[in-house]
Amino acid sequence: MVAKALYPNVDQVGSVSKMVRSNQLPRGEFSSNELSKGTKIYQVDEYTLLANWDNEQYKLFERKKSS
């Protein structure tokens, strides 16, 4: 978790549109096995996404950089 104050100028790129079972790998864009449907997703850069966790925090997700 990271404080929202650390990322004051991020753009919303979408929201979770489908929640799948916790033991299932999400396959579609904006699907999640962890985040609730409707959770807002923000993009920091090419490799970093933030999910709105609560009023004070984001959950940070980092994509693996391809080599």
Backbone as a ProteinNet text record, in pm:
[ID]
protein_1_A
[PRIMARY]
MVAKALYPNVDQVGSVSKMVRSNQLPRGEFSSNELSKGTKIYQVDEYTLLANWDNEQYKLFERKKSS
[TERTIARY]
84.4	0	88.7	43	114	14.7	64.7	-20.7	-59.3	-183.1	-229	-151.6	-103.2	-27	100.4	151.2	271.6	245.5	120.5	82.3	-35.6	-11.2	-122.6	-177.6	-99.5	-140.5	-143.8	-223.3	-235.4	-367.9	-369	-488.4	-557.8	-688.7	-765.6	-768.9	-737.3	-737.7	-852.9	-925.5	-1038.7	-1078.2	-1160.3	-1200.9	-1221	-1214	-1231.2	-1372.7	-1381.3	-1513.2	-1562.7	-1469.7	-1509.6	-1419.9	-1479.9	-1404.6	-1418	-1302.1	-1300.4	-1265.6	-1281.3	-1250.3	-1105.1	-1078	-943.7	-839.8	-880.9	-786.4	-776.2	-839.8	-843	-753.5	-679.9	-594.5	-679.5	-678.3	-755.3	-702.8	-791.2	-751	-789.4	-901.8	-948.6	-894.8	-895.9	-852.5	-947.3	-892	-964.5	-1045.5	-995.2	-1052.2	-953.3	-1002.8	-917.2	-964.8	-869.5	-904.7	-883.2	-854.6	-825.3	-907.9	-927.4	-996.3	-1144.4	-1225.8	-1370.7	-1408.7	-1518.2	-1572.6	-1598.9	-1557.3	-1576.2	-1455.2	-1354.1	-1233.1	-1165.6	-1135.6	-1073.3	-924.7	-877.5	-738.7	-674.8	-554.6	-479.7	-344.9	-292	-161.7	-61	52.6	161.5	256.8	296.7	385.8	361.9	448.5	432.8	425	488.9	499.6	424.9	366.9	309	161.9	79.2	-63.3	-97.1	-197.5	-246.8	-394.4	-437.2	-579.3	-626.8	-740	-796.4	-834.4	-765.2	-790.4	-888	-862.6	-953.7	-925.9	-979.4	-962.7	-819.7	-734.8	-598.8	-489.6	-524.2	-420.2	-454.5	-347.5	-355.3	-286	-328.9	-255	-172	-43.7	51.6	71.1	64.9	90.6	197.3	300	406.7	414.1	417.1	433.1	580.4	608.1	746.4	795.8	916	978.3	1034.7	1004	1057.6	1203.3	1282.2	1425.5	1463.1
-117.5	0	123.6	223.7	350.7	463	569.2	684.2	754.9	796.4	868.6	998	1055.4	1179.8	1163.9	1041.1	1017.3	1025.5	1013	1015.1	1110.1	1240.7	1335.1	1357.1	1329.8	1363.1	1241	1142.6	1024.5	1027.2	963.8	959.8	825.2	830.1	706.1	646.8	516.6	448.1	349.2	329.6	238.5	195.2	93.3	34.7	-114.8	-187.9	-332.9	-361.2	-432.7	-461.1	-601	-687.4	-824.8	-880.3	-940.4	-1007	-1157.1	-1224.6	-1369.9	-1435.4	-1566.6	-1638.6	-1616.1	-1624	-1597	-1696.8	-1816.3	-1916	-1915.9	-1818.7	-1810.3	-1695.3	-1715.5	-1612.5	-1519.2	-1387.9	-1294.3	-1294.5	-1301.8	-1308.2	-1181.6	-1123.5	-1007.1	-877.8	-776.7	-644.9	-593.8	-538.4	-485.2	-591.9	-715.5	-818.6	-843.2	-891.6	-909.2	-1026.2	-1092.1	-1196	-1144.4	-1016.3	-956.3	-830.5	-749.5	-621.1	-634.8	-559.2	-562.8	-494.3	-539.6	-476.6	-329.5	-242.9	-98.4	-26.8	-101.2	-38.3	42.8	168.8	257.3	224	223.2	192.9	317	348.9	465.8	419.8	493.8	459.8	568.3	522.9	613.3	626.2	511.9	507	374.9	342.3	222.5	93.4	92	-30.3	-27.5	83.9	97.9	137.2	57.1	86.2	98.7	177.8	195.1	159.2	96.5	66.3	143.2	208.5	283.7	186.4	192.4	99.4	157.9	279.9	353.4	502	585.5	730.6	778.6	700.2	743.7	662.9	547.8	460.1	402.5	373.5	298.1	164.6	65.1	-60.6	-52.3	-79.5	-63.3	-195.1	-189.8	-305.1	-266.2	-350.1	-324.5	-439.2	-402.1	-500.5	-535.5	-657.8	-698.3	-632.7	-580.6	-522.1	-635.1	-633.1	-738.9	-708	-813.1	-790.9	-811.6
0	0	0	-69.1	-71.9	-45.5	13.1	42	-87.2	-98.1	-216.6	-235.2	-127.4	-135.5	-218.1	-231.5	-310.8	-461.1	-501.9	-642.8	-664.2	-652.2	-659.9	-800.8	-905.1	-1041.7	-1132.8	-1098.5	-1182.3	-1257.7	-1372.5	-1455.6	-1443.4	-1427.3	-1422.3	-1562	-1571.5	-1701	-1712.1	-1605.4	-1607.7	-1469.1	-1463.8	-1336.5	-1356.8	-1248.8	-1256.1	-1304.6	-1416.4	-1473.6	-1440.8	-1399.3	-1368.7	-1260	-1158.8	-1053.8	-1075.6	-1078.1	-1095.8	-962.6	-955.1	-830.8	-789.8	-661.9	-610	-660.3	-697.2	-746.9	-899.6	-962.7	-1108	-1154.3	-1263.4	-1319.8	-1405.3	-1376.7	-1459.3	-1602.5	-1697.5	-1839.1	-1915.2	-1884.2	-1958.2	-1901.6	-1984.8	-1940.5	-1832.5	-1728.8	-1613.9	-1539.4	-1541.1	-1454.8	-1341.9	-1228.5	-1111.7	-1027.7	-963.3	-866.8	-725	-712.4	-582.4	-555.3	-657.3	-641.1	-674.4	-605.6	-627.3	-758	-815.3	-934.7	-903.6	-995.4	-977.2	-919.9	-871.5	-817.4	-926.8	-899.7	-998	-1011.9	-1137.6	-1169.5	-1230.9	-1184.5	-1231.1	-1284.4	-1382.8	-1439.8	-1403.9	-1347.7	-1312.2	-1430.5	-1485.4	-1601	-1673.6	-1765.9	-1848.2	-1766.9	-1650.5	-1571.1	-1437.9	-1401.6	-1267.8	-1273.4	-1206.3	-1192.5	-1044.5	-1016.3	-879.9	-877.9	-772	-752	-630.1	-643.2	-531.8	-420.9	-308.9	-199.1	-98.6	-57.4	31	12.7	99	82.5	99.4	161.2	190.8	121.9	62.6	9.5	-127.7	-201.4	-325.6	-304.8	-377.4	-384.7	-512.6	-500.9	-610.2	-685	-816.6	-901.9	-1002.4	-1013.8	-1109	-1208.6	-1336.9	-1443.1	-1455	-1492.6	-1516	-1644.2	-1639.2	-1756.5	-1841.7	-1969.5	-2056.7	-2089.8	-2097.2	-2122.7	-2266.1
[MASK]
+++++++++++++++++++++++++++++++++++++++++++++++++++++++++++++++++++

